[in-house]
Coordinates of N, CA and C in Angstrom, one line a residue:
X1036 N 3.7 85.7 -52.1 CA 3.0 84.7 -53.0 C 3.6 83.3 -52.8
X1037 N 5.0 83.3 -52.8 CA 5.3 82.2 -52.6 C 5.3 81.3 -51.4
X1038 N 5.1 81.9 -50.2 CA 4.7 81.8 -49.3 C 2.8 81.4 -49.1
X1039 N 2.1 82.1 -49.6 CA 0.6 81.5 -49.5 C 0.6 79.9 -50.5
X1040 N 1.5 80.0 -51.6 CA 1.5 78.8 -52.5 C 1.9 77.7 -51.7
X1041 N 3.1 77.9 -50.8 CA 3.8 76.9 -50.4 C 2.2 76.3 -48.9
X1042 N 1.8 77.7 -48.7 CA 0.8 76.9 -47.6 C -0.7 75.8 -48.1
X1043 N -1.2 76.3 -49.7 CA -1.7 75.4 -49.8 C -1.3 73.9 -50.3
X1044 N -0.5 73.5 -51.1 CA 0.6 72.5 -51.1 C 0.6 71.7 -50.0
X1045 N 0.3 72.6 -48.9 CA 1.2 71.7 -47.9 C -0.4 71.3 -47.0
X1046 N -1.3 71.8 -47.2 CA -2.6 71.4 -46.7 C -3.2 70.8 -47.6
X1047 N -3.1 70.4 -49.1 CA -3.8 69.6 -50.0 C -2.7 68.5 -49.7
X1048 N -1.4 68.5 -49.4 CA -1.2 67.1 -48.6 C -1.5 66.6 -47.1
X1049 N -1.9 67.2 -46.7 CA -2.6 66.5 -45.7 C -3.7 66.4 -45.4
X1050 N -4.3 67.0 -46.3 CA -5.7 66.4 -46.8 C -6.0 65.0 -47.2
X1051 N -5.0 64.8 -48.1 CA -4.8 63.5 -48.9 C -4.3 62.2 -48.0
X1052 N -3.8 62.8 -47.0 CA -2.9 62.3 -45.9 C -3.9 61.3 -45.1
X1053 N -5.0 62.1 -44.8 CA -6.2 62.5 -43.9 C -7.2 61.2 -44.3
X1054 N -7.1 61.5 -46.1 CA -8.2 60.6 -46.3 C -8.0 59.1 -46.8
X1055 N -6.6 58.7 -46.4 CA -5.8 57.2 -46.7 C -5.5 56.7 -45.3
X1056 N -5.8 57.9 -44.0 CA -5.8 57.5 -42.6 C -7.1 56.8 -42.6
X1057 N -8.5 57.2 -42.8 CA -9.2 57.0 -42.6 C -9.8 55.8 -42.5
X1058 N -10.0 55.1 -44.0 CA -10.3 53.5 -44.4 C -9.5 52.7 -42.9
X1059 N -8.5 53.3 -42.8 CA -7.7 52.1 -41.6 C -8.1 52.7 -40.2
X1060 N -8.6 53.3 -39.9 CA -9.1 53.6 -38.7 C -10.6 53.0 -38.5
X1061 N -11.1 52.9 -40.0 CA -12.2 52.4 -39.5 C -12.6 51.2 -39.6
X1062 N -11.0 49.8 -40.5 CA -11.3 49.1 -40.2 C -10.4 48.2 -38.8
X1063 N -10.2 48.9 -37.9 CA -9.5 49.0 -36.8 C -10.9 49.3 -35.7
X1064 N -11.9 49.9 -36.0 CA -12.7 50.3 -35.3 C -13.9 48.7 -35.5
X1065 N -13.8 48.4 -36.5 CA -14.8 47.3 -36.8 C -13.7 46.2 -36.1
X1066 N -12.7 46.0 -36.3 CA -11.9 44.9 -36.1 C -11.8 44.5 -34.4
X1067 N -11.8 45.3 -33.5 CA -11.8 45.3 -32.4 C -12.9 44.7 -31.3
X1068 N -14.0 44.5 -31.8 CA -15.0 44.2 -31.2 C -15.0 42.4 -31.6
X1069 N -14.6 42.3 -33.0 CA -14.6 41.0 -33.0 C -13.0 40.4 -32.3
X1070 N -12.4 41.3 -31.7 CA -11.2 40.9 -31.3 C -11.2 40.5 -29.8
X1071 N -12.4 41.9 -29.1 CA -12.4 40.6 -28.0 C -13.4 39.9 -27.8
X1072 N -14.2 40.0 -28.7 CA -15.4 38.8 -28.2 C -14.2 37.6 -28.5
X1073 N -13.4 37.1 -29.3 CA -12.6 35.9 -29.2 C -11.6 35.9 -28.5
X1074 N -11.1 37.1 -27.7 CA -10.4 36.8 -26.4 C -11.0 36.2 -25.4
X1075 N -12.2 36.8 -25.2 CA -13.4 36.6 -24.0 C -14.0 35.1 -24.2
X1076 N -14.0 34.8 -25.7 CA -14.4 33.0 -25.4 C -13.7 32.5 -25.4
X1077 N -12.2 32.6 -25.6 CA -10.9 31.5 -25.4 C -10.7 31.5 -23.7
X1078 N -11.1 32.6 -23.4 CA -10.9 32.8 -21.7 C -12.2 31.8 -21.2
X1079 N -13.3 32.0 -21.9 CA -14.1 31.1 -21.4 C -14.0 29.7 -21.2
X1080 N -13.8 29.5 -22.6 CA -13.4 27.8 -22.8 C -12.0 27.1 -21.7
X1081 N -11.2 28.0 -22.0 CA -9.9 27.7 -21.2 C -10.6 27.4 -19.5
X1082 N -11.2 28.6 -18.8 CA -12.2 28.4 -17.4 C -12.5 27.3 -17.4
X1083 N -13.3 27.1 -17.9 CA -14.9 25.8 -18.0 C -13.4 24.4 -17.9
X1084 N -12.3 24.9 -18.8 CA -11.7 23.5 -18.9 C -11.1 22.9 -17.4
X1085 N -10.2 24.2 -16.7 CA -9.8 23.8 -15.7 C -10.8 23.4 -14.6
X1086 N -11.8 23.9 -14.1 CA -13.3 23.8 -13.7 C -13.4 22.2 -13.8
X1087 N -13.7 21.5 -15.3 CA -13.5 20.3 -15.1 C -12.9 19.5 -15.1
X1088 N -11.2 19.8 -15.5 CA -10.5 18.9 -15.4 C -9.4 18.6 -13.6
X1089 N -9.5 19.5 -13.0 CA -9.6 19.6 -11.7 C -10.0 18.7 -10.8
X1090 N -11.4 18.7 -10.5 CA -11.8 17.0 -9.8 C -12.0 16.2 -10.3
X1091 N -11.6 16.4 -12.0 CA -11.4 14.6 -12.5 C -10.0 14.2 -12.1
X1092 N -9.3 15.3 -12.0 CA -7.9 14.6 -11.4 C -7.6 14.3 -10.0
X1093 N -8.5 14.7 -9.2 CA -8.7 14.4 -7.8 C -9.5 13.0 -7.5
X1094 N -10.5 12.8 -8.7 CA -10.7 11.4 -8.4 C -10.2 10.2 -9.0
X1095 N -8.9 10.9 -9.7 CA -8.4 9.7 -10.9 C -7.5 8.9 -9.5
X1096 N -6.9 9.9 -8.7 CA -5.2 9.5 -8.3 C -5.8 8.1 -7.1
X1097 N -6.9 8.3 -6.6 CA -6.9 7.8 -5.1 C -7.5 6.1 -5.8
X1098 N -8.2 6.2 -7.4 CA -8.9 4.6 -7.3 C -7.3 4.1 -8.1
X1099 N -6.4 4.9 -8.8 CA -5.1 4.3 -9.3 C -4.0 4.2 -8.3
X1100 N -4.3 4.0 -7.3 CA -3.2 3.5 -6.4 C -2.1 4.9 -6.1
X1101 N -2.5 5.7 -6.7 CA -0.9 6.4 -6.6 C -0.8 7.2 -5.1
X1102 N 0.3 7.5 -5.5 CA 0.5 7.8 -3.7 C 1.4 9.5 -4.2
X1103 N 0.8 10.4 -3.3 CA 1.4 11.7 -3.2 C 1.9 12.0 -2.2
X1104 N 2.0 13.4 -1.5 CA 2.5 13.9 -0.5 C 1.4 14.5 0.5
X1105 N -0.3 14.6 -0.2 CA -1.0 15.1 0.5 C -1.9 14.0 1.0
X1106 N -2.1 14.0 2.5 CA -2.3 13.1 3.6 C -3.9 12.6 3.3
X1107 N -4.8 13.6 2.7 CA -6.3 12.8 1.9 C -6.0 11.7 1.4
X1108 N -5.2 11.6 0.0 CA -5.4 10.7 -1.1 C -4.6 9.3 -0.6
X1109 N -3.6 9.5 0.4 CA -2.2 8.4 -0.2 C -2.0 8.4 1.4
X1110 N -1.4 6.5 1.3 CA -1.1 6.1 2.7 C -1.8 6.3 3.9
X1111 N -1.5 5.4 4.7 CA -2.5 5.2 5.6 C -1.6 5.1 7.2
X1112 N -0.9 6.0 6.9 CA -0.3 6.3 8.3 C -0.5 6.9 9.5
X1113 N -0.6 6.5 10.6 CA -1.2 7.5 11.9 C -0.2 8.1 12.7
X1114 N 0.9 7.8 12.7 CA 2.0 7.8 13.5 C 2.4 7.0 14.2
X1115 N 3.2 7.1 15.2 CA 4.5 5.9 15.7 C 3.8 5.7 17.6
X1116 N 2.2 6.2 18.0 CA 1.9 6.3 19.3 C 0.4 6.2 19.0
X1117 N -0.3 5.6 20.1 CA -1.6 5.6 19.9 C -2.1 6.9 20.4
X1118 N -1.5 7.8 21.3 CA -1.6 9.3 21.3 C -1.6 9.8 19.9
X1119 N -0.7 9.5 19.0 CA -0.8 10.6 18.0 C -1.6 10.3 17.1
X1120 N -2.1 8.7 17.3 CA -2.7 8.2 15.9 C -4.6 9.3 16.5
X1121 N -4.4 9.7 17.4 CA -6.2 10.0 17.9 C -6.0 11.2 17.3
X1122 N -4.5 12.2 17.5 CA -4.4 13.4 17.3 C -4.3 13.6 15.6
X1123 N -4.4 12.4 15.1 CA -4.3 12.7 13.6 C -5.8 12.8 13.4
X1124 N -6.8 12.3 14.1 CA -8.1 11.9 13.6 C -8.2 10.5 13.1
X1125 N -7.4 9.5 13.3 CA -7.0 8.3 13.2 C -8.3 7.8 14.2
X1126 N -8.8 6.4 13.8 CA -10.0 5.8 14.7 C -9.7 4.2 14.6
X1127 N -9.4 3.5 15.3 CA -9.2 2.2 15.3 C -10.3 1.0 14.6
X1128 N -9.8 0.3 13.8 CA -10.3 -0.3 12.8 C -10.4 -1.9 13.2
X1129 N -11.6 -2.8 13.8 CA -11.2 -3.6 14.2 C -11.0 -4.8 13.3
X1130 N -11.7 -4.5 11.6 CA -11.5 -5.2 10.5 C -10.1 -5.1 10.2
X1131 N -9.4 -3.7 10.2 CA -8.2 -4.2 10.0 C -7.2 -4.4 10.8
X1132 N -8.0 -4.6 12.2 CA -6.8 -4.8 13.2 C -5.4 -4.0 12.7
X1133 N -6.1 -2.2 12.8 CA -5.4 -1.5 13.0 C -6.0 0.2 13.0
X1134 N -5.1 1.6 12.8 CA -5.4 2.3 13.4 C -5.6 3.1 12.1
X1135 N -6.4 3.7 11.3 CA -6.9 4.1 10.1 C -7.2 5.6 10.1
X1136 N -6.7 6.5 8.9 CA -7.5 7.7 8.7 C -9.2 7.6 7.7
X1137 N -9.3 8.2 7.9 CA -10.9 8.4 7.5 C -10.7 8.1 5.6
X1138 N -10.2 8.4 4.9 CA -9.5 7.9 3.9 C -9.4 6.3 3.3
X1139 N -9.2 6.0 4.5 CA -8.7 4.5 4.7 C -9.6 3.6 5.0
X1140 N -10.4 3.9 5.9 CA -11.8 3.3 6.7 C -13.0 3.4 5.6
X1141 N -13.9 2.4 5.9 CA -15.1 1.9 5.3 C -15.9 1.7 7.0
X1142 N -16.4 2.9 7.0 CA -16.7 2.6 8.7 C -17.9 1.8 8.8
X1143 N -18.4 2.0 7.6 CA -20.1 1.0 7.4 C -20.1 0.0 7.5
X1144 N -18.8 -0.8 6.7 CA -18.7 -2.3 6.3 C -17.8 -2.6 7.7
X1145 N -17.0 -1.6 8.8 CA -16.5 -2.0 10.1 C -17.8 -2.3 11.0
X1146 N -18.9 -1.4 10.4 CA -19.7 -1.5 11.7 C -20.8 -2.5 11.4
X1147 N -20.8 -3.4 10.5 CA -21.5 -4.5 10.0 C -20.5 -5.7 10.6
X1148 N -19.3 -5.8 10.2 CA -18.3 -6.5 10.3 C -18.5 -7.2 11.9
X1149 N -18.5 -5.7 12.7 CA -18.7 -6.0 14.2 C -20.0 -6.7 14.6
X1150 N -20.9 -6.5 13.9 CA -21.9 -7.6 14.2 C -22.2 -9.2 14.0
X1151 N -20.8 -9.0 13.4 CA -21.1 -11.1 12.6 C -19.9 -11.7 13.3
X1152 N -20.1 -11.0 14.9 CA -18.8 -12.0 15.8 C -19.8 -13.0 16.3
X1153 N -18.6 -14.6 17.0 CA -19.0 -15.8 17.4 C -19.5 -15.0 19.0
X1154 N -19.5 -14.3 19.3 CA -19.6 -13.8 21.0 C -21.1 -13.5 20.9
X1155 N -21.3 -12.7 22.2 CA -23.1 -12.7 22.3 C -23.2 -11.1 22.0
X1156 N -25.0 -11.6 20.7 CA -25.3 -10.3 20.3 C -24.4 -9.9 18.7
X1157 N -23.6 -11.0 18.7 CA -23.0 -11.0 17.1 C -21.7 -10.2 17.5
X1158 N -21.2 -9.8 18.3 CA -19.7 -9.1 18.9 C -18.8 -10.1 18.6
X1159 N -17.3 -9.7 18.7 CA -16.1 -10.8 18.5 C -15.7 -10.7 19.8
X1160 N -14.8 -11.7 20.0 CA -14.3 -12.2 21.4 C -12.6 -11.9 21.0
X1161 N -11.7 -11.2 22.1 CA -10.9 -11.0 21.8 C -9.9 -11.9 22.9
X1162 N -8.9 -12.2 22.8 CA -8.1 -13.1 23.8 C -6.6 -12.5 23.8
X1163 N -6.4 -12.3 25.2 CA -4.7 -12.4 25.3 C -3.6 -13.3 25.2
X1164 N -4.1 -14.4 25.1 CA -3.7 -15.4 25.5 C -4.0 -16.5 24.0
X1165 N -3.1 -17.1 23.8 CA -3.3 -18.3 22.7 C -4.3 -19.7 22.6
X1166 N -4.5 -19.9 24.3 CA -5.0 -20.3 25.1 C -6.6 -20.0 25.0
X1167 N -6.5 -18.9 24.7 CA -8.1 -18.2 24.5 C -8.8 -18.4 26.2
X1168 N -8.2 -18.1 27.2 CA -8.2 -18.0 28.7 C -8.8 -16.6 29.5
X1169 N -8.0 -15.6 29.1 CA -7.8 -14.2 29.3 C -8.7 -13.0 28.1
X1170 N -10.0 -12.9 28.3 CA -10.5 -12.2 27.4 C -10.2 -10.9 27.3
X1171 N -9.8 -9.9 26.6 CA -10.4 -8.7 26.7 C -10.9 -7.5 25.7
X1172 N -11.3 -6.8 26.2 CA -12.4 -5.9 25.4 C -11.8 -5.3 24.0
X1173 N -12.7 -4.6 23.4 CA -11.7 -4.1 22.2 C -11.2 -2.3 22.6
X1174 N -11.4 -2.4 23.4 CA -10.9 -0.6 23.7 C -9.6 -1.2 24.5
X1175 N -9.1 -2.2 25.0 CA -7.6 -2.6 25.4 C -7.4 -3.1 23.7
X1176 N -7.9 -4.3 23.0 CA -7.3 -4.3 21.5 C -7.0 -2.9 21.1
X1177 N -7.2 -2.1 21.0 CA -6.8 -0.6 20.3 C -6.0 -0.1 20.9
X1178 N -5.6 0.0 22.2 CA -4.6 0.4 22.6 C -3.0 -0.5 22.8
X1179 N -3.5 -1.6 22.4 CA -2.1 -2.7 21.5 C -1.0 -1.9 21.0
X1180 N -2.0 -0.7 20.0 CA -1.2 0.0 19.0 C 0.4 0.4 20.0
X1181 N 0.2 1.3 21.2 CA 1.4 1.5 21.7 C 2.7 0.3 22.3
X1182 N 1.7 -1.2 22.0 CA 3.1 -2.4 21.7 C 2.9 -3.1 20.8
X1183 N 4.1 -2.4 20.0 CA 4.2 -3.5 18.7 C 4.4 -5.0 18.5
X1184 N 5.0 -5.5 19.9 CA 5.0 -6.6 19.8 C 4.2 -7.6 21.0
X1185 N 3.0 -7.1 21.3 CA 1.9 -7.4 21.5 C 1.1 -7.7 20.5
X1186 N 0.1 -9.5 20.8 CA -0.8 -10.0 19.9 C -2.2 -9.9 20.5
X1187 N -3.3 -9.9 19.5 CA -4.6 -10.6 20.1 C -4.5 -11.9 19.6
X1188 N -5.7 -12.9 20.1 CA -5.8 -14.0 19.6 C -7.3 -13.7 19.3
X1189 N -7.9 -14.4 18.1 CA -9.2 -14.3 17.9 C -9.8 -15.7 16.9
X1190 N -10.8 -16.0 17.0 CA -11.2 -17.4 16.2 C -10.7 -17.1 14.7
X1191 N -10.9 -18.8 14.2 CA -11.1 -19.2 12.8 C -12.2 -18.2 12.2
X1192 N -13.4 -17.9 13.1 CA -14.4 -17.2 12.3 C -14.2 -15.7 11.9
X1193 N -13.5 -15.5 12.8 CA -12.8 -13.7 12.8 C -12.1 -13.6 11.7
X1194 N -11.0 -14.6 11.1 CA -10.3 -14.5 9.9 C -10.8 -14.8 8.8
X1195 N -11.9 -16.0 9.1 CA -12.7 -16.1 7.5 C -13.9 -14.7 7.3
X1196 N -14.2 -14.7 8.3 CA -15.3 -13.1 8.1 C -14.2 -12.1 7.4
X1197 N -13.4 -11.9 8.3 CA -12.4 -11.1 7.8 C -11.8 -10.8 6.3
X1198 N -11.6 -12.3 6.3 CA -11.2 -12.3 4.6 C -12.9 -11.4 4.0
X1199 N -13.6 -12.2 3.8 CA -14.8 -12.4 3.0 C -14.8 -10.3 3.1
X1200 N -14.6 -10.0 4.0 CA -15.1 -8.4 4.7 C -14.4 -7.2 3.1
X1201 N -13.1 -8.0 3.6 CA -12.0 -7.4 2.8 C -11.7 -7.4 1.0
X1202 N -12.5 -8.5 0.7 CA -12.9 -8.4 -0.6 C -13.9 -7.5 -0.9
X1203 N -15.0 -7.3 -0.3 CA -15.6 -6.5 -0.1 C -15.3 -4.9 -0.3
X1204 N -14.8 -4.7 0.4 CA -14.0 -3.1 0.7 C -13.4 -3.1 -0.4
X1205 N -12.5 -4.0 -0.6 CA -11.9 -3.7 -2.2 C -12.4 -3.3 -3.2
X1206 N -13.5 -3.9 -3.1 CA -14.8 -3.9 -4.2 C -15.2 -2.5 -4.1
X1207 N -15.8 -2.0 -3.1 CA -16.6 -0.8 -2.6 C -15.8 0.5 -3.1
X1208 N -14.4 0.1 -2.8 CA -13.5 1.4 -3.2 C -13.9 2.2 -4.5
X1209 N -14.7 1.2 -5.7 CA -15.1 1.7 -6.6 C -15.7 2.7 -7.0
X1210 N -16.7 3.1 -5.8 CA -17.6 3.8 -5.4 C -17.4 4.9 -4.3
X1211 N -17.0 4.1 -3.7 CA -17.1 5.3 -2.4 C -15.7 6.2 -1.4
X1212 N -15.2 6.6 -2.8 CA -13.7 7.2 -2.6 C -12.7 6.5 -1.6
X1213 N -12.6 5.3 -1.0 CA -12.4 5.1 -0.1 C -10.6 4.4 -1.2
X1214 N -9.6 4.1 0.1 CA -8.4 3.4 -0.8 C -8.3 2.2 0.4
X1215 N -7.7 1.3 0.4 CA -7.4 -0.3 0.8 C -6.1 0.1 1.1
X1216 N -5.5 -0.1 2.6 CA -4.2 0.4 3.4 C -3.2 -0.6 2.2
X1217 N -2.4 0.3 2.0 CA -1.4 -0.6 1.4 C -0.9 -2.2 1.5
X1218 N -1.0 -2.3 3.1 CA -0.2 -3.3 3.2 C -1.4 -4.6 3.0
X1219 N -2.6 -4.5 2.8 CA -3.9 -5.6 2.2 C -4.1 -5.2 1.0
X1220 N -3.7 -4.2 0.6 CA -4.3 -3.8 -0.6 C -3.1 -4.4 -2.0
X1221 N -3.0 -6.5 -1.9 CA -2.2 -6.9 -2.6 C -3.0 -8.4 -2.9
X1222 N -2.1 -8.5 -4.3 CA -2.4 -10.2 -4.6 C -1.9 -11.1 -3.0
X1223 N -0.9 -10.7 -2.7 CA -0.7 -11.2 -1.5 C -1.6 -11.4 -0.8
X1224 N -2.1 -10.6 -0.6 CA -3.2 -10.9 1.0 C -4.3 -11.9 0.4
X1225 N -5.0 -11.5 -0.6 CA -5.6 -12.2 -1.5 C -5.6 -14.1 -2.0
X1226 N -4.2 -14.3 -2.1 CA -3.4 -15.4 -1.5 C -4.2 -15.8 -0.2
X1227 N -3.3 -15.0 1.1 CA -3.5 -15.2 2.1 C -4.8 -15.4 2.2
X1228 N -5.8 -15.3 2.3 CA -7.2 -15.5 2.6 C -7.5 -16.7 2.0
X1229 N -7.1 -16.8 0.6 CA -7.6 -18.5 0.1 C -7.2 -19.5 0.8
X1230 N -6.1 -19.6 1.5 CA -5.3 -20.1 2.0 C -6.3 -20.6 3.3
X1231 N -6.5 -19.4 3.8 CA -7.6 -19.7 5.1 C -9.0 -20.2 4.9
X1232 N -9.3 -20.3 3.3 CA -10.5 -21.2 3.4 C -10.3 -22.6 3.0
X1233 N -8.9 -22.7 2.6 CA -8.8 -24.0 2.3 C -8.0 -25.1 3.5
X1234 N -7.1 -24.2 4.5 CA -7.1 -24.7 5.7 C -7.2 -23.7 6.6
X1235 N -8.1 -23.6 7.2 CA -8.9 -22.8 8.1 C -7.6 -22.7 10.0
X1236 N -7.1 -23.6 10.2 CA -6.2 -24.1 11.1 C -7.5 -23.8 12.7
X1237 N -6.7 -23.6 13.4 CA -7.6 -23.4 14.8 C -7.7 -22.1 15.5
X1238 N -7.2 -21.0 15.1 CA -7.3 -19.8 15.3 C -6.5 -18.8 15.0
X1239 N -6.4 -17.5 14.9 CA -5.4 -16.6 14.4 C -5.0 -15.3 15.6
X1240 N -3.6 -15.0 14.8 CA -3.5 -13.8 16.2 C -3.2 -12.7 15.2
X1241 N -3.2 -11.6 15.7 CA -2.6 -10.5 14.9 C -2.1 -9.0 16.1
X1242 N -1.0 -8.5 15.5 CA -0.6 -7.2 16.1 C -1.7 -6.3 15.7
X1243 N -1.8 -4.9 16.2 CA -2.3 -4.1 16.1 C -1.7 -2.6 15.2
X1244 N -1.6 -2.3 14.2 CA -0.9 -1.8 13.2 C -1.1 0.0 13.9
X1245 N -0.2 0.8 13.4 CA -0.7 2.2 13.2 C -0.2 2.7 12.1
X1246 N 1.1 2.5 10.8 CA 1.1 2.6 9.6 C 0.9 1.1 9.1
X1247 N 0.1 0.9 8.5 CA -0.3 0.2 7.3 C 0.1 0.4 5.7
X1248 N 1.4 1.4 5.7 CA 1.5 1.3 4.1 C 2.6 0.6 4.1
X1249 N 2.9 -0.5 5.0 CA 3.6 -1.9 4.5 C 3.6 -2.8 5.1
X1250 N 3.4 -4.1 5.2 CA 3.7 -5.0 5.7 C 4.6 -5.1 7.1

């Protein structure tokens, strides 16, 4: 007897047991559904954010001047040879009398630029000589790049086009992802250009550049 007593005792407590489990199982059962529908939209919202804050930071860095380590956005360097400036994808720039990555170039406003020369058919005239005696073509100007201390000579009109060109591009960068090689892309040069419309002199020479992020 005391044995059958002690067994119901011990099943009316876990009965009791049973029915205080319950209420919490089933608000554990309701609770869960609303638990990940708001994991699943924090995951959503968080997505969508990176999504768009991603190529707003790819187009912030290149119109703020900043300069990084990845060869798209920053600097305008081709290397130290006119072999390597081709092997970079580098193409010679005759606005900026120098050797440019695609980055750097405004090839539209180059290939406009080449039409408003003093020579025939609207071309520029390029010279070896200070003299303006010795003409030559612009596929020798491009290959300058391999002497640094080799000049062209080219008119008054080449430098004033030039300037006017180069405000331009500046301007344009606004729009058309493009950045202005460090070494023009200053109040300096800006200077420089007024300079040339207010004394124009008799002609100009210039080297032929392959890094452009300095002077």
């Amino acid at each position: 007897m005391h044995l059958v007593a002690g067994g119901d005792g011990q099943a009316s407590g876990l009965e009791q047991q049973s029915k205080s489990i319950q209420p919490r199982r089933m608000l554990l059962a309701t609770s869960l559904p609303f638990m990940k529908s708001c994991l699943l939209y924090s995951l959503a919202v968080w997505g969508a954010f990176t999504i768009i804050a991603k190529p707003l930071r790819a187009i912030e860095l290149p119109f703020k001047g900043q300069i990084s380590s990845s060869i798209d956005l920053r600097g305008c360097d081709c290397g130290e040879s006119f072999a390597e400036a081709i092997s970079r994808g580098c193409q010679f720039d005759g606005l900026a009398m120098a050797w440019l990555p695609e980055h750097c170039r405004d090839d539209e406003l180059v290939e406009e630029f080449n039409t408003m020369g003093d020579g025939p058919n609207g071309t520029w005239i390029y010279y070896a000589d200070r003299e303006n005696t010795i003409q030559i073509d612009p596929e020798e100007v491009a290959a300058l790049g391999d002497r640094p201390k080799a000049l062209v000579h080219m008119s008054v009109q080449w430098h004033t086009i030039h300037c006017i060109f180069y405000w331009r591009k500046q301007f344009r960068t606004r729009s058309n992802g493009k950045i202005v090689e460090p070494r023009s892309d200053s109040e300096h040069h800006i200077k420089h250009c007024g300079e040339i419309f207010l004394s124009p002199g008799s002609g100009t020479k210039s080297g032929v550049a392959l890094n452009t992020n300095m002077e």
